[in-house]
XYZ file of C-alpha atoms in Angstrom:
260
model
C 8.623 -100.463 87.350
C 6.805 -97.432 86.236
C 5.177 -97.697 82.923
C 4.341 -94.645 81.038
C 5.009 -92.484 77.934
C 8.388 -91.152 77.236
C 8.401 -87.448 76.168
C 11.126 -85.309 74.802
C 10.854 -81.539 75.367
C 12.966 -79.892 72.887
C 13.893 -76.154 73.871
C 15.276 -74.164 71.224
C 15.315 -70.610 69.826
C 13.787 -70.130 66.314
C 14.937 -67.352 63.901
C 13.073 -65.595 61.257
C 14.059 -67.898 58.561
C 11.723 -70.934 58.154
C 14.376 -73.145 56.079
C 17.029 -72.520 58.818
C 14.558 -73.379 61.504
C 13.735 -76.673 59.841
C 17.556 -77.334 59.549
C 17.964 -76.759 63.221
C 14.984 -78.796 64.283
C 16.211 -81.809 62.238
C 19.511 -81.559 63.804
C 18.099 -81.430 67.369
C 15.597 -84.248 66.521
C 18.611 -86.466 65.380
C 19.817 -86.369 68.774
C 16.663 -87.241 70.578
C 16.375 -90.586 72.323
C 14.849 -92.934 69.735
C 12.457 -94.283 72.516
C 10.574 -90.986 72.766
C 6.888 -91.346 72.097
C 6.111 -87.652 72.057
C 8.406 -84.883 71.013
C 7.284 -81.267 71.926
C 8.719 -78.325 70.289
C 7.905 -74.826 71.230
C 5.533 -72.151 70.091
C 6.726 -70.440 66.858
C 9.047 -73.322 66.091
C 8.355 -72.737 62.411
C 9.485 -69.136 62.340
C 10.029 -66.783 65.087
C 7.690 -63.760 66.027
C 10.470 -61.329 64.971
C 9.979 -57.613 65.672
C 6.368 -56.319 66.409
C 6.229 -54.631 63.104
C 7.050 -57.842 61.044
C 4.300 -59.013 58.771
C 3.636 -62.639 59.867
C 1.027 -63.136 56.984
C 4.018 -63.039 54.642
C 5.596 -66.066 56.116
C 2.585 -68.190 57.349
C 2.119 -71.370 55.839
C -0.738 -73.821 55.009
C -1.236 -76.796 57.027
C -0.047 -78.931 53.880
C 3.048 -76.785 53.522
C 6.642 -77.281 54.039
C 6.601 -77.150 57.867
C 3.942 -79.736 58.275
C 5.526 -81.763 55.595
C 8.882 -81.659 57.112
C 7.338 -82.739 60.608
C 5.765 -85.568 58.998
C 8.785 -86.833 57.693
C 10.562 -86.608 61.015
C 7.664 -88.315 62.835
C 7.840 -91.091 60.355
C 11.591 -91.376 60.712
C 11.282 -91.568 64.525
C 7.899 -93.354 64.903
C 6.791 -90.652 67.156
C 4.248 -87.923 67.607
C 5.477 -84.395 67.220
C 3.879 -81.168 68.582
C 5.102 -77.847 67.357
C 3.858 -74.369 66.713
C 3.756 -72.477 63.574
C 1.892 -69.632 61.973
C -0.870 -70.741 59.731
C -2.210 -68.832 56.830
C -5.660 -67.419 56.994
C -7.285 -66.065 53.821
C -9.759 -64.170 55.806
C -7.438 -62.058 58.101
C -4.328 -62.180 60.105
C -2.679 -65.673 60.396
C -3.436 -68.010 63.297
C -0.790 -68.985 65.911
C -1.282 -72.741 65.683
C -0.056 -75.987 67.328
C -0.078 -78.947 64.924
C 0.014 -82.617 66.123
C 1.803 -84.832 63.528
C 2.442 -88.521 63.672
C 3.913 -91.174 61.242
C 0.452 -91.180 59.549
C 0.216 -87.297 59.031
C -1.417 -84.425 60.518
C -3.420 -85.484 63.471
C -4.813 -82.270 65.001
C -4.634 -78.520 65.211
C -5.142 -76.021 67.968
C -5.310 -72.244 67.076
C -4.207 -70.152 70.020
C -7.156 -68.768 71.712
C -5.572 -66.156 74.122
C -3.437 -63.812 72.007
C -0.666 -62.021 74.162
C -1.983 -58.533 74.397
C -0.041 -57.950 77.691
C 3.235 -56.414 79.079
C 3.273 -53.776 76.465
C 2.937 -56.444 73.606
C -0.128 -56.853 71.213
C -0.127 -60.250 69.339
C -3.524 -59.524 68.182
C -2.069 -56.610 65.725
C -0.573 -59.700 63.779
C -2.569 -62.775 64.543
C -6.202 -64.085 64.666
C -7.404 -65.884 67.934
C -8.770 -69.341 67.567
C -12.134 -70.785 68.357
C -12.753 -71.558 71.956
C -12.912 -75.252 71.738
C -10.856 -77.873 73.419
C -8.398 -80.012 71.481
C -7.639 -83.280 72.861
C -5.853 -86.168 71.090
C -4.935 -89.734 71.908
C -1.076 -90.055 72.193
C 0.822 -93.235 73.369
C -1.811 -94.357 75.695
C -2.811 -90.984 77.001
C -5.382 -88.241 76.366
C -3.171 -84.947 75.405
C -4.923 -81.595 75.645
C -3.312 -78.594 73.764
C -2.641 -75.005 74.983
C -0.180 -72.318 73.972
C 1.927 -70.016 75.904
C -0.405 -67.055 77.100
C -3.230 -69.536 77.526
C -1.511 -70.629 80.638
C -2.604 -67.609 82.383
C -6.419 -68.457 82.013
C -7.206 -71.433 84.373
C -10.594 -71.749 82.878
C -8.887 -72.849 79.687
C -6.939 -75.592 81.290
C -10.171 -76.771 82.884
C -12.067 -76.652 79.886
C -9.289 -78.994 78.196
C -9.312 -81.288 81.284
C -13.122 -81.434 81.293
C -12.855 -82.630 77.768
C -10.991 -85.533 78.860
C -7.231 -84.731 78.928
C -5.001 -86.277 81.505
C -1.953 -84.660 80.074
C -1.625 -80.710 79.023
C 0.961 -80.109 76.479
C 1.978 -76.384 76.291
C 4.507 -75.090 73.643
C 5.553 -71.559 74.583
C 7.660 -68.519 73.619
C 7.430 -67.257 77.060
C 8.964 -63.601 76.845
C 11.679 -63.012 79.314
C 11.431 -60.192 81.754
C 11.085 -59.330 85.381
C 9.085 -61.978 87.261
C 8.238 -63.747 84.070
C 10.271 -66.987 84.858
C 8.372 -67.119 88.374
C 5.127 -66.653 86.594
C 6.105 -69.346 84.158
C 6.972 -72.191 86.606
C 4.397 -71.318 89.260
C 1.516 -71.277 86.695
C 2.623 -74.584 85.097
C 2.640 -76.131 88.481
C -0.648 -74.606 89.430
C -2.487 -75.881 86.182
C -1.041 -79.484 87.063
C -2.025 -79.436 90.618
C -5.472 -77.833 90.442
C -6.470 -80.253 87.399
C -4.437 -83.166 88.800
C -3.093 -83.725 85.320
C 0.473 -84.126 83.828
C 1.935 -80.921 82.213
C 4.615 -80.946 79.592
C 5.859 -77.288 78.422
C 8.454 -76.792 75.852
C 9.908 -73.252 75.691
C 11.976 -71.294 73.476
C 15.475 -70.409 74.826
C 16.997 -67.278 76.267
C 17.683 -64.474 76.001
C 14.587 -63.248 74.225
C 12.613 -66.104 76.084
C 12.743 -67.622 79.535
C 13.665 -70.946 78.610
C 13.175 -73.482 81.523
C 10.941 -76.023 79.596
C 9.242 -77.985 82.476
C 7.469 -81.319 83.135
C 5.114 -81.533 86.206
C 3.215 -84.423 87.518
C -0.451 -84.239 88.875
C 0.944 -83.658 92.485
C 2.941 -80.616 91.399
C 6.410 -82.582 91.393
C 9.024 -81.433 88.968
C 9.799 -84.462 86.576
C 12.511 -82.380 84.513
C 13.284 -78.783 84.165
C 15.710 -77.104 81.382
C 17.830 -74.156 82.122
C 18.107 -70.979 79.858
C 19.692 -72.277 76.894
C 19.073 -74.866 74.089
C 18.397 -78.327 75.780
C 16.341 -81.418 75.417
C 14.491 -82.838 78.511
C 13.491 -86.596 78.298
C 10.807 -87.532 80.817
C 8.714 -90.406 81.685
C 5.187 -89.800 82.375
C 3.386 -92.385 84.496
C 0.124 -93.863 83.026
C -1.168 -94.290 86.547
C -0.155 -90.960 87.881
C -3.419 -89.086 87.293
C -5.815 -91.713 88.736
C -3.336 -91.948 91.837
C -3.245 -88.305 92.397
C -7.346 -88.056 91.956
C -7.624 -90.840 94.474
C -5.674 -88.642 97.027
C -6.743 -85.151 95.911
C -10.365 -85.559 94.487
C -10.658 -81.855 93.911
C -12.339 -82.136 90.553
C -15.020 -84.523 91.704
C -15.486 -82.198 94.738
C -16.327 -79.061 92.711
C -19.417 -77.158 93.451
C -18.900 -74.516 90.801
C -18.862 -75.604 87.235
């Protein structure tokens, strides 16, 4: 019997109302399988990006603010670790696009998005500040989880940096904007990051129509463990503890590298 970590990828569409988002998330988490060790919510779960002219500084929160406090309560209730995206207040400029990792004991780690989405006609850097280039890896339920956010996925060197820091699981919350070829890019890049790094990948996305949906879990050989559709959905997947070692035994591409 496979022994592993049970993860729930909660696909939902946030709105520009932080209180409403907390209520929606609470309702969704109330329906998550109680055996889940890890619950992953999308990027910007706290508050949606809104229009390109919306002032995200006006809605950004501190790391001890209502959203993280809410997640801590949910984590204690469910005995799980929760990963979610928020806008973090920054007294020195635009807010950060931040992932928080919260467990029953409180805030475990944060990751500030490095690559801001200045692409496909959009300029995230007009409203947000990039984080420092430093890998964030956290021990969760027997695995080493590395964090990335959405547009980071398009930069293979980012995933490799996190894997070189010890991650055997990449967790990637996203609000992957819908559009021509975008779903193809999303699923292809997630699979590539799993295969080229021989790691598990868990990606929780915001729902259609603004975003692509299709939250995805991929194992280190590129096999799909679960995929959502366009709309609100929760995927429950089991990540095999032995899958990374088994994949690297067959495909030792990291050990065979000549360029570092």
